[in-house]
Amino acid sequence: MSGQVTLGETMIAAIARTIDDGTAAFHGFGSPLVQLALHVAKRTHAPDLVLVAGATYGINPNPPFLAPTSNDWVMDRGSEAALDIEELFDLAAAGRMDRMFLSGLQIDKWGSCNVTRLGANELKLKLPGGGGGCNLSCDVGAMTLWTAAHRAPANDQGKRRYRLVEKCDFITNLGHRTLDGRRPAELGHRGGGPDSLVTDLGVFDFDDDGHMRLTGLYSDTSVDDVMESTQFEPKLADDVATIPLPEPEVVELIRRLDPMRIHERELQPGDRKRGFG
Amino acid sequence: MTDAPTNGNGSDWPGAPVHTAGDKRTELDELIGHVENGNTVAVGGGLSSREPMAIIRALIRKGVKDLNVVGSAHGIDIDLLCAGGCVSESSESYVGFEQDFGMAPNYRRACESGDVKVNDSCCYTVVQQLRATIMGLPFMPVRSIRGTSVFDMHPEYKTMTCPYTGEELTLVPAVQPDVAIIHAQYGDAHGNLRIEGPPVADILFAKASKKVVASVEEIVSNERLKELGGANIPYFYVTALAEVPMGAHPTACYPFYAYDRPHTKDYYDQAKQGAEAFKSGYLDPFVFGCTSHEAYLEKVGGEDTARHLGSWKDGDEAWMSLYGSTPA
């Protein structure tokens, strides 16, 4: 791995690129790739980012290291101030939260996510639940989605368990369509919905219709890899580019912020060995 | 002794009682007498911090049943209550162990078997439902939720057209927990509570619930409480409190102690093996086998463990070492 940039570091940098300077952004709990992306953005191209940490609601914290759990005093060390739980969600409801980061065990082609249950009718698997995602997905200015489990290998019977699905069993976090095909704006929601998705196989945006579209690949993944592991057919950008690798300073920053490499717990075991450059 | 609550406006709705007794101090076993079968319970803290674990273990030993738990982001607290057979409905917004260990095994089993009715909520929805109660209103509007499956899951959510703007809004009904169980760093004899660090939803829970029972690391004088920075939950919301040092273990209660990750890993490993394995491997030794909180503290390593988990103060290296150094 030494001398190489890892998949985790490349995903963190890709998520960080979706964060604009001079905006307010909030990460949830249980999302070290995103936590690190916000810290990278704040310390590189977005110094005027209002970074609101999930669980502690600390503003612009400077944690000495990433802890494996989000509601820990480690994670709000150095915060300039802190929000109450109601204040954070009020900000989003009032249109003052520019970006949020969400994921799911199912993510559909419109960027809706399921973190509640598998089984559309009968409960097959109870997932942990969405935290604040359901409310925030309708309210925040824009969303970055991410998953480190896009790759869906076939089992012995040739069946795949897709992360990127045609249709979610349950929509916890709303993307660009409801299950019955309505657009959030028709419902009066003010949020802009997801505008990007970063996965272990590629990066995506959403076209004018709100449909997921592949825009970037890693040097070791192909359009075929993406198609094989996606239950629907994503649109393809005119020019599917290679995802840029993080600058050496960014890699160094990530390694300093996360000495225990907590973020790698989000990756599939085989993906922890992937490196580039 | 605890007080007999009065209700200022003489009606059941919407006021919660004010608790005016002069001395709210009691013992853990008496404290949990305020939680009754079938109650809607707001559990304080969040994820791996300041969860009222000693109260929860005592409730399981007592055999409390049919609780409806409400709250935001939780973990081992709700998972353990489910393993103890205390819960019949969950209105939490998250129950899990984040990326550290993943899904909550006992909670999952209880939901998937049908023992626990799944009634998932969302953080802002919970906030608005509590605020409705706090403001004496029957509901609060929210912009979000419509169009998600969470809306379809909750027939009690309604919609209305705003008479001022013509916009369609979601309405969520007031939620008034029967009892909030909270673990705070400090309290005084009168029941004033001081939470240090993120309060999560605890202050809202305290203001909205009919009763608040609290365990605290230390009961101090009101003068000392003010020196420490003052109460953030005034005494009249609080029904009773008990001094229960390490009462949030194995979750963190800074500045006293950090999260006991090795204990939590052991918990998780036992829970993952199934209900029977969890009963013999965890519930029997750590809950039923410890008839008092003191016995539990001895079981988990007593003074040595307390000192070790307090060593986060010794610097970043010491702090980091409490989490283990390699990925799971």
Coordinates of C-alpha atoms in Angstrom, one line a residue:
Chain A
M1 CA 0.0 0.0 0.0
S2 CA 2.9 2.3 0.7
G3 CA 3.5 4.7 -2.2
Q4 CA 0.0 3.9 -3.4
V5 CA -3.2 5.7 -2.9
T6 CA -5.9 3.4 -1.5
L7 CA -9.5 3.1 -2.7
G8 CA -10.7 4.5 0.6
E9 CA -8.6 7.6 0.2
T10 CA -9.7 8.1 -3.4
M11 CA -13.4 7.8 -2.4
I12 CA -12.8 10.3 0.4
A13 CA -11.3 12.8 -2.0
A14 CA -14.2 12.2 -4.5
I15 CA -16.7 12.9 -1.8
A16 CA -14.8 16.0 -0.7
R17 CA -15.0 17.4 -4.3
T18 CA -18.7 17.6 -3.9
I19 CA -18.4 20.1 -1.1
D20 CA -18.3 23.8 -2.0
D21 CA -16.5 26.5 0.0
G22 CA -18.7 29.0 1.8
T23 CA -21.5 26.5 2.4
A24 CA -22.9 24.6 5.4
A25 CA -22.7 20.8 5.3
F26 CA -23.6 18.1 7.8
H27 CA -22.5 14.5 8.1
G28 CA -24.5 11.8 9.9
F29 CA -23.1 9.1 12.2
G30 CA -21.5 5.9 11.2
S31 CA -19.9 7.4 8.1
P32 CA -16.2 7.7 8.4
L33 CA -15.5 8.2 4.7
V34 CA -17.8 11.2 4.8
Q35 CA -16.5 12.5 8.1
L36 CA -13.0 12.5 6.6
A37 CA -14.2 14.0 3.3
L38 CA -15.6 17.0 5.2
H39 CA -12.4 17.5 7.2
V40 CA -10.4 17.2 3.9
A41 CA -12.6 19.8 2.2
K42 CA -12.4 22.2 5.2
R43 CA -8.6 21.9 5.2
T44 CA -8.1 22.2 1.5
H45 CA -10.4 23.9 -1.0
A46 CA -13.3 24.9 1.4
P47 CA -11.8 26.7 4.4
D48 CA -15.1 28.7 4.9
L49 CA -17.2 25.5 5.1
V50 CA -19.5 25.4 8.1
L51 CA -18.8 21.8 9.1
V52 CA -21.5 20.4 11.3
A53 CA -20.5 17.0 12.8
G54 CA -23.1 14.3 13.1
A55 CA -24.2 13.0 16.5
T56 CA -22.2 15.7 18.5
Y57 CA -23.5 18.6 16.3
G58 CA -20.2 20.3 17.0
I59 CA -19.2 23.0 14.5
N60 CA -15.8 22.9 12.8
P61 CA -14.3 20.4 15.2
N62 CA -10.7 19.3 15.0
P63 CA -10.6 15.7 16.3
P64 CA -7.2 14.4 17.2
F65 CA -8.1 11.1 15.5
L66 CA -11.2 9.5 14.1
A67 CA -13.0 7.3 16.7
P68 CA -15.0 4.3 15.6
T69 CA -18.2 5.8 17.0
S70 CA -19.5 9.3 16.2
N71 CA -21.1 10.5 19.5
D72 CA -17.8 10.6 21.3
W73 CA -16.0 13.6 22.8
V74 CA -13.1 12.7 20.4
M75 CA -15.2 13.9 17.5
D76 CA -16.1 17.3 18.8
R77 CA -12.7 18.3 20.2
G78 CA -11.8 21.8 19.1
S79 CA -15.4 22.7 18.0
E80 CA -16.0 26.5 17.8
A81 CA -19.6 26.0 19.0
A82 CA -22.3 23.4 19.0
L83 CA -25.9 23.1 17.9
D84 CA -28.8 21.5 19.7
I85 CA -30.5 18.6 17.9
E86 CA -33.5 20.9 17.1
E87 CA -31.3 23.6 15.8
L88 CA -29.6 21.4 13.3
F89 CA -32.8 20.1 11.8
D90 CA -34.4 23.6 11.9
L91 CA -31.6 24.9 9.8
A92 CA -32.3 22.2 7.2
A93 CA -36.0 22.8 7.3
A94 CA -35.5 26.5 6.8
G95 CA -33.3 25.9 3.8
R96 CA -30.0 26.8 5.4
M97 CA -28.2 23.5 5.2
D98 CA -26.5 23.2 1.8
R99 CA -25.4 19.6 1.8
M100 CA -25.9 16.3 3.5
F101 CA -24.5 12.8 2.9
L102 CA -26.7 9.7 2.8
S103 CA -26.4 6.0 2.0
G104 CA -28.5 2.9 2.2
L105 CA -28.6 -0.9 1.9
Q106 CA -30.6 -0.2 -1.3
I107 CA -30.1 2.9 -3.5
D108 CA -32.3 3.2 -6.5
K109 CA -31.8 4.9 -9.9
W110 CA -33.4 8.1 -8.6
G111 CA -31.2 8.2 -5.6
S112 CA -33.7 7.2 -3.0
C113 CA -32.3 5.1 -0.2
N114 CA -33.6 2.3 2.0
V115 CA -32.1 2.0 5.5
T116 CA -35.2 0.8 7.2
R117 CA -36.2 -2.7 6.0
L118 CA -35.7 -5.4 3.3
G119 CA -38.9 -6.9 2.1
A120 CA -41.5 -4.7 0.5
N121 CA -44.4 -6.5 2.1
E122 CA -43.1 -9.0 4.6
L123 CA -40.2 -7.9 6.8
K124 CA -37.2 -9.9 5.8
L125 CA -34.4 -7.9 7.4
K126 CA -34.7 -5.0 9.8
L127 CA -32.0 -2.5 9.1
P128 CA -30.9 0.0 11.8
G129 CA -33.0 2.9 10.5
G130 CA -32.4 6.2 8.9
G131 CA -31.6 8.6 11.8
G132 CA -32.4 12.1 10.5
G133 CA -32.2 11.1 6.8
C134 CA -35.9 11.0 6.0
N135 CA -36.5 14.6 7.0
L136 CA -33.2 15.9 5.7
S137 CA -33.5 14.2 2.3
C138 CA -36.6 16.4 1.6
D139 CA -35.0 19.6 3.0
V140 CA -31.3 20.0 2.3
G141 CA -30.0 21.9 -0.7
A142 CA -28.2 18.9 -2.2
M143 CA -27.1 15.4 -1.2
T144 CA -24.0 13.4 -1.9
L145 CA -24.8 9.7 -1.7
W146 CA -22.1 7.1 -1.2
T147 CA -21.6 3.4 -0.7
A148 CA -18.6 1.2 -0.5
A149 CA -20.6 -1.9 -1.4
H150 CA -21.7 -1.3 -5.0
R151 CA -19.9 -4.5 -6.2
A152 CA -22.5 -7.3 -6.2
P153 CA -20.7 -10.6 -6.9
A154 CA -22.9 -13.5 -8.1
N155 CA -23.3 -16.3 -5.5
D156 CA -23.2 -20.1 -6.3
Q157 CA -26.6 -19.9 -7.9
G158 CA -25.7 -16.9 -10.0
K159 CA -27.8 -14.5 -7.9
R160 CA -26.6 -11.1 -7.0
R161 CA -27.6 -9.0 -4.0
Y162 CA -27.6 -5.5 -5.5
R163 CA -26.9 -2.4 -3.6
L164 CA -27.9 -0.3 -6.5
V165 CA -31.5 -1.4 -7.2
E166 CA -34.2 -0.7 -9.7
K167 CA -36.6 0.1 -6.9
C168 CA -36.2 0.3 -3.1
D169 CA -38.3 -2.0 -1.0
F170 CA -38.9 1.0 1.3
I171 CA -37.9 4.6 0.8
T172 CA -36.4 6.0 3.9
N173 CA -34.5 8.9 2.2
L174 CA -36.2 10.5 -0.8
G175 CA -34.3 10.9 -4.1
H176 CA -35.8 12.3 -7.3
R177 CA -38.9 10.1 -7.3
T178 CA -41.3 8.5 -4.9
L179 CA -42.1 4.8 -5.2
D180 CA -45.2 5.8 -7.3
G181 CA -43.2 8.1 -9.5
R182 CA -43.8 11.6 -8.1
R183 CA -41.1 14.2 -8.0
P184 CA -40.2 15.9 -4.7
A185 CA -41.0 19.3 -6.1
E186 CA -44.6 18.2 -6.8
L187 CA -44.9 17.4 -3.1
G188 CA -43.7 20.9 -2.2
H189 CA -40.3 19.7 -1.0
R190 CA -37.6 22.4 -1.2
G191 CA -34.5 20.2 -1.2
G192 CA -32.5 19.8 -4.4
G193 CA -32.1 16.0 -3.9
P194 CA -29.0 14.0 -4.7
D195 CA -26.5 15.4 -7.2
S196 CA -23.7 12.8 -6.8
L197 CA -23.0 9.3 -5.8
V198 CA -19.5 7.9 -5.0
T199 CA -19.1 4.1 -4.9
D200 CA -16.3 1.5 -4.9
L201 CA -16.9 1.1 -8.7
G202 CA -17.4 4.6 -9.9
V203 CA -18.8 8.1 -9.5
F204 CA -22.2 9.3 -10.8
D205 CA -24.3 12.4 -11.1
F206 CA -28.0 12.7 -11.8
D207 CA -29.2 14.0 -15.2
D208 CA -31.9 16.7 -15.7
D209 CA -34.6 14.0 -15.2
G210 CA -33.1 13.0 -11.9
H211 CA -31.7 9.6 -13.2
M212 CA -28.4 8.3 -12.1
R213 CA -25.6 8.7 -14.6
L214 CA -22.1 7.3 -14.6
T215 CA -19.4 10.0 -14.9
G216 CA -16.2 8.4 -13.6
L217 CA -14.4 5.1 -13.1
Y218 CA -11.3 4.0 -11.2
S219 CA -8.3 2.9 -13.1
D220 CA -9.2 -0.7 -12.2
T221 CA -13.0 -0.7 -12.9
S222 CA -14.9 -0.7 -16.2
V223 CA -18.3 0.2 -17.5
D224 CA -19.0 -3.5 -17.6
D225 CA -18.1 -3.9 -13.9
V226 CA -20.6 -1.1 -13.1
M227 CA -23.4 -2.6 -15.3
E228 CA -22.9 -6.1 -13.9
S229 CA -23.3 -4.9 -10.3
T230 CA -26.2 -2.5 -11.0
Q231 CA -29.7 -3.8 -11.1
F232 CA -30.9 -1.0 -13.5
E233 CA -29.1 0.5 -16.4
P234 CA -27.4 3.7 -15.4
K235 CA -27.1 6.4 -18.0
L236 CA -23.6 7.1 -19.3
A237 CA -22.0 10.5 -19.4
D238 CA -20.6 11.5 -22.9
D239 CA -17.2 11.3 -21.4
V240 CA -16.7 8.8 -18.6
A241 CA -13.5 10.0 -17.0
T242 CA -11.0 8.4 -14.7
I243 CA -11.6 9.5 -11.1
P244 CA -8.7 11.8 -10.2
L245 CA -6.4 10.5 -7.4
P246 CA -6.0 12.7 -4.3
E247 CA -3.0 15.0 -4.1
P248 CA -0.2 13.7 -1.8
E249 CA -1.0 16.4 0.7
V250 CA -4.6 15.1 0.9
V251 CA -3.4 11.5 1.3
E252 CA -1.1 12.6 4.1
L253 CA -4.0 14.6 5.7
I254 CA -6.3 11.5 5.7
R255 CA -3.6 9.3 7.2
R256 CA -3.0 11.9 9.9
L257 CA -6.7 12.4 10.7
D258 CA -7.4 8.6 10.7
P259 CA -4.4 6.8 12.2
M260 CA -6.5 3.8 13.1
R261 CA -7.9 3.6 9.5
I262 CA -11.4 3.5 10.8
H263 CA -12.7 4.4 7.4
E264 CA -11.6 1.1 6.0
R265 CA -14.2 -0.6 8.1
E266 CA -16.7 0.7 5.5
L267 CA -14.9 -1.1 2.7
Q268 CA -15.4 -4.7 1.6
P269 CA -12.4 -6.8 2.8
G270 CA -11.1 -7.3 -0.8
D271 CA -11.3 -3.6 -1.5
R272 CA -9.0 -2.7 1.4
K273 CA -6.2 -4.0 -0.8
R274 CA -7.0 -1.9 -3.8
G275 CA -4.5 0.8 -4.6
F276 CA -3.7 3.2 -7.4
G277 CA -0.9 5.2 -8.8
Chain B
M1 CA -38.5 10.2 48.6
T2 CA -40.2 11.3 45.4
D3 CA -43.0 13.8 45.1
A4 CA -46.6 13.4 44.1
P5 CA -46.8 15.3 40.9
T6 CA -49.2 18.1 40.4
N7 CA -50.7 19.3 37.2
G8 CA -50.8 23.0 37.0
N9 CA -53.7 23.4 34.6
G10 CA -55.8 20.6 36.1
S11 CA -56.2 18.6 32.9
D12 CA -54.6 15.5 31.4
W13 CA -53.7 17.4 28.3
P14 CA -51.4 18.8 27.4
G15 CA -49.5 19.8 30.5
A16 CA -47.0 17.5 32.1
P17 CA -46.7 17.7 35.9
V18 CA -44.2 19.8 37.8
H19 CA -42.2 17.9 40.3
T20 CA -41.8 20.2 43.3
A21 CA -40.4 18.0 46.1
G22 CA -37.4 19.4 47.9
D23 CA -35.3 16.2 47.9
K24 CA -35.5 13.9 44.9
R25 CA -32.7 11.6 45.9
T26 CA -33.3 7.9 45.9
E27 CA -31.7 4.5 45.1
L28 CA -31.5 2.9 41.7
D29 CA -34.1 0.2 42.6
E30 CA -36.6 2.7 43.8
L31 CA -35.9 4.9 40.8
I32 CA -36.9 2.3 38.3
G33 CA -40.2 1.9 40.1
H34 CA -41.4 4.9 38.1
V35 CA -41.2 2.9 34.9
E36 CA -44.3 0.7 34.4
N37 CA -45.4 -2.0 32.0
G38 CA -46.7 -0.5 28.8
N39 CA -45.1 2.9 29.2
T40 CA -43.8 5.0 26.4
V41 CA -40.2 5.5 27.4
A42 CA -37.7 8.1 26.1
V43 CA -34.2 6.7 26.6
G44 CA -31.6 9.4 26.9
G45 CA -28.1 9.7 25.5
G46 CA -27.2 8.4 22.0
L47 CA -25.1 5.8 20.1
S48 CA -22.2 5.0 22.5
S49 CA -22.5 7.9 24.9
R50 CA -24.3 8.6 28.1
E51 CA -27.0 5.9 27.8
P52 CA -28.7 5.1 31.0
M53 CA -27.4 1.5 31.1
A54 CA -27.6 0.9 34.9
I55 CA -31.3 1.9 34.8
I56 CA -31.8 -0.4 31.8
R57 CA -30.1 -3.4 33.5
A58 CA -32.3 -2.8 36.6
L59 CA -35.4 -2.6 34.4
I60 CA -34.6 -6.0 32.8
R61 CA -33.9 -7.6 36.2
K62 CA -37.3 -6.3 37.4
G63 CA -39.0 -7.8 34.3
V64 CA -40.6 -4.6 32.9
K65 CA -42.7 -5.4 29.8
D66 CA -44.3 -3.9 26.7
L67 CA -42.4 -0.6 26.6
N68 CA -42.6 1.6 23.5
V69 CA -39.2 3.2 23.2
V70 CA -39.0 6.6 21.4
G71 CA -35.9 8.5 20.4
S72 CA -33.2 9.4 17.9
A73 CA -30.0 7.5 17.3
H74 CA -29.4 4.6 19.7
G75 CA -27.4 1.4 20.1
I76 CA -26.6 -1.0 22.9
D77 CA -29.3 0.5 25.2
I78 CA -32.3 -0.4 23.0
D79 CA -30.6 -3.6 21.8
L80 CA -30.2 -4.8 25.4
L81 CA -33.8 -3.8 26.4
C82 CA -35.0 -5.9 23.4
A83 CA -32.8 -8.8 24.5
G84 CA -34.4 -8.5 28.0
G85 CA -37.9 -8.8 26.6
C86 CA -38.9 -5.4 27.8
V87 CA -39.9 -3.8 24.5
S88 CA -43.0 -4.3 22.4
E89 CA -42.7 -1.3 20.0
S90 CA -39.8 0.8 18.8
S91 CA -40.2 4.3 17.5
E92 CA -36.5 5.0 17.4
S93 CA -34.9 6.6 14.3
Y94 CA -31.8 4.3 14.5
V95 CA -30.7 1.3 16.5
G96 CA -27.3 0.0 15.6
F97 CA -23.5 0.0 16.2
E98 CA -22.5 2.2 13.4
Q99 CA -19.6 1.0 11.2
D100 CA -17.8 -0.3 14.3
F101 CA -19.9 -3.5 14.6
G102 CA -22.9 -3.0 12.4
M103 CA -26.5 -3.9 12.9
A104 CA -28.0 -4.4 16.4
P105 CA -28.5 -8.2 16.7
N106 CA -31.0 -8.4 19.5
Y107 CA -33.1 -5.5 18.1
R108 CA -33.1 -7.1 14.7
R109 CA -34.3 -10.5 16.1
A110 CA -37.0 -8.8 18.1
C111 CA -38.2 -6.8 15.1
E112 CA -38.0 -9.7 12.6
S113 CA -39.8 -12.2 14.9
G114 CA -42.6 -9.7 15.4
D115 CA -42.0 -9.4 19.2
V116 CA -41.3 -5.7 18.6
K117 CA -43.5 -3.6 16.4
V118 CA -41.4 -1.6 14.0
N119 CA -42.6 2.0 14.1
D120 CA -39.4 3.7 13.0
S121 CA -39.3 7.5 13.2
C122 CA -36.8 10.2 12.1
C123 CA -34.8 12.6 14.2
Y124 CA -36.6 15.8 13.2
T125 CA -40.0 14.1 13.4
V126 CA -39.3 13.1 17.0
V127 CA -38.0 16.6 17.8
Q128 CA -41.2 18.1 16.4
Q129 CA -43.4 15.6 18.3
L130 CA -41.7 16.4 21.5
R131 CA -41.8 20.2 20.9
A132 CA -45.6 20.0 20.3
T133 CA -46.0 18.5 23.8
I134 CA -43.6 21.1 25.2
M135 CA -45.6 23.9 23.7
G136 CA -48.9 22.4 24.7
L137 CA -49.9 21.8 21.1
P138 CA -51.6 18.7 19.7
F139 CA -49.3 18.5 16.6
M140 CA -46.6 20.2 14.8
P141 CA -46.2 20.7 11.0
V142 CA -43.1 19.5 9.1
R143 CA -42.2 20.1 5.5
S144 CA -40.6 16.8 4.9
I145 CA -41.6 13.1 5.1
R146 CA -44.4 13.1 2.4
G147 CA -43.4 10.8 -0.5
T148 CA -41.3 8.5 1.7
S149 CA -42.3 5.1 2.9
V150 CA -41.9 6.4 6.5
F151 CA -45.1 8.5 5.8
D152 CA -47.0 5.4 4.7
M153 CA -45.8 3.5 7.8
H154 CA -47.5 6.1 10.1
P155 CA -51.2 6.5 9.6
E156 CA -51.2 9.0 12.5
Y157 CA -49.3 11.4 10.2
K158 CA -51.7 13.7 8.4
T159 CA -51.4 16.4 5.8
M160 CA -52.9 19.9 5.7
T161 CA -52.9 22.8 3.3
C162 CA -51.4 25.8 4.9
P163 CA -54.1 28.5 5.2
Y164 CA -51.6 31.2 4.7
T165 CA -49.4 30.0 1.8
G166 CA -51.4 27.2 0.3
E167 CA -48.5 24.7 0.7
E168 CA -49.1 21.2 1.7
L169 CA -47.5 20.2 5.0
T170 CA -47.1 17.0 7.1
L171 CA -48.6 17.1 10.6
V172 CA -47.1 14.9 13.3
P173 CA -49.0 14.4 16.6
A174 CA -47.6 15.4 19.9
V175 CA -45.7 12.7 21.7
Q176 CA -45.6 12.7 25.5
P177 CA -43.4 10.0 26.9
D178 CA -44.7 8.5 30.2
V179 CA -41.1 8.6 31.5
A180 CA -37.7 9.7 30.3
I181 CA -34.7 7.8 31.7
I182 CA -31.6 9.9 31.6
H183 CA -28.0 9.5 32.7
A184 CA -26.3 12.8 33.5
Q185 CA -22.9 13.7 34.8
Y186 CA -24.1 15.8 37.7
G187 CA -27.3 16.5 39.7
D188 CA -28.2 18.1 42.9
A189 CA -30.5 16.8 45.7
H190 CA -33.3 19.0 44.3
G191 CA -33.1 17.2 40.9
N192 CA -31.4 19.9 38.8
L193 CA -29.4 18.0 36.2
R194 CA -26.2 19.0 34.4
I195 CA -25.4 17.3 31.1
E196 CA -21.9 17.9 29.8
G197 CA -21.2 17.5 26.1
P198 CA -23.8 16.8 23.5
P199 CA -27.2 16.6 25.2
V200 CA -28.7 14.7 22.3
A201 CA -32.5 14.8 22.8
D202 CA -32.4 14.6 26.6
I203 CA -33.4 18.2 27.3
L204 CA -36.4 17.8 25.0
F205 CA -37.2 14.5 26.6
A206 CA -37.1 16.1 30.0
K207 CA -39.4 18.9 29.1
A208 CA -41.9 16.7 27.3
S209 CA -42.2 13.6 29.6
K210 CA -44.6 13.2 32.4
K211 CA -41.8 11.8 34.6
V212 CA -38.0 12.1 34.4
V213 CA -35.9 9.7 36.3
A214 CA -32.1 10.2 36.3
S215 CA -29.0 8.4 37.3
V216 CA -26.0 10.7 37.7
E217 CA -22.3 10.2 38.2
E218 CA -22.2 12.6 41.1
I219 CA -24.8 14.3 43.3
V220 CA -23.3 17.7 44.3
S221 CA -24.6 20.8 46.0
N222 CA -26.4 23.4 43.9
E223 CA -23.5 25.8 44.5
R224 CA -21.1 23.2 43.1
L225 CA -23.5 22.6 40.2
K226 CA -23.4 26.3 39.4
E227 CA -19.6 26.3 39.6
L228 CA -19.5 23.5 37.1
G229 CA -21.5 25.5 34.6
G230 CA -25.1 25.2 35.9
A231 CA -28.1 22.9 35.3
N232 CA -29.5 22.4 31.8
I233 CA -32.5 20.5 33.1
P234 CA -34.2 22.4 35.9
Y235 CA -35.3 20.3 38.9
F236 CA -39.1 20.7 38.5
Y237 CA -39.0 18.4 35.4
V238 CA -37.3 15.7 37.4
T239 CA -39.2 13.1 39.4
A240 CA -36.3 11.4 41.1
L241 CA -32.5 10.8 40.8
A242 CA -29.9 8.5 42.1
E243 CA -26.2 8.7 42.3
V244 CA -24.9 5.8 40.1
P245 CA -21.2 6.1 39.3
M246 CA -20.3 4.4 36.0
G247 CA -24.1 4.3 35.4
A248 CA -23.6 4.7 31.6
H249 CA -21.1 1.8 31.3
P250 CA -20.3 0.4 28.7
T251 CA -21.2 3.6 26.9
A252 CA -19.1 6.7 27.6
C253 CA -19.8 9.4 30.2
Y254 CA -17.1 12.0 29.7
P255 CA -15.2 13.4 31.5
F256 CA -15.5 10.4 33.8
Y257 CA -14.9 7.6 31.4
A258 CA -14.7 6.7 27.7
Y259 CA -16.7 4.1 25.8
D260 CA -15.7 0.6 26.8
R261 CA -15.1 -0.8 23.3
P262 CA -13.7 -4.2 24.4
H263 CA -16.8 -4.9 26.5
T264 CA -19.1 -3.7 23.7
K265 CA -17.2 -6.0 21.3
D266 CA -17.8 -8.9 23.6
Y267 CA -21.5 -8.0 23.9
Y268 CA -21.8 -7.8 20.2
D269 CA -20.0 -11.1 19.6
Q270 CA -22.3 -12.8 22.1
A271 CA -25.4 -11.2 20.6
K272 CA -24.5 -12.2 17.1
Q273 CA -24.5 -15.9 18.0
G274 CA -28.2 -15.9 18.8
A275 CA -30.7 -15.3 21.6
E276 CA -29.7 -18.4 23.6
A277 CA -26.0 -17.7 23.4
F278 CA -26.6 -14.1 24.4
K279 CA -28.6 -15.1 27.4
S280 CA -26.0 -17.4 28.7
G281 CA -23.0 -15.4 27.5
Y282 CA -24.2 -11.9 28.5
L283 CA -27.6 -11.5 30.1
D284 CA -26.9 -14.1 32.8
P285 CA -23.5 -12.9 33.9
F286 CA -23.9 -9.2 33.4
V287 CA -27.6 -8.5 34.1
F288 CA -29.4 -11.2 36.0
G289 CA -26.2 -12.4 37.8
C290 CA -25.4 -8.9 39.1
T291 CA -28.2 -8.2 41.6
S292 CA -26.9 -4.6 42.2
H293 CA -25.0 -2.0 40.2
E294 CA -22.1 -2.5 42.6
A295 CA -22.0 -6.2 41.7
Y296 CA -22.0 -5.2 38.0
L297 CA -19.1 -2.8 38.5
E298 CA -17.1 -5.6 40.2
K299 CA -17.9 -8.0 37.4
V300 CA -16.6 -5.6 34.7
G301 CA -13.4 -5.0 36.5
G302 CA -14.1 -2.5 39.2
E303 CA -11.6 0.2 39.9
D304 CA -9.1 -1.0 37.3
T305 CA -11.7 -0.6 34.5
A306 CA -12.8 2.8 35.8
R307 CA -9.2 4.0 35.9
H308 CA -8.5 2.6 32.5
L309 CA -11.5 4.2 30.8
G310 CA -10.7 7.4 32.6
S311 CA -7.2 7.4 31.1
W312 CA -8.4 9.2 27.9
K313 CA -7.4 12.4 29.9
D314 CA -3.7 11.3 29.7
G315 CA -3.4 12.4 26.1
D316 CA -4.3 11.5 22.5
E317 CA -2.2 8.3 22.5
A318 CA -3.8 7.0 25.7
W319 CA -7.2 8.0 24.4
M320 CA -6.7 6.3 21.0
S321 CA -5.5 3.1 22.7
L322 CA -8.9 2.7 24.3
Y323 CA -10.4 1.9 20.9
G324 CA -7.8 -0.7 19.8
S325 CA -5.4 0.0 17.1
T326 CA -6.4 -2.2 14.2
P327 CA -9.6 -2.3 12.0
A328 CA -12.1 -5.0 12.9

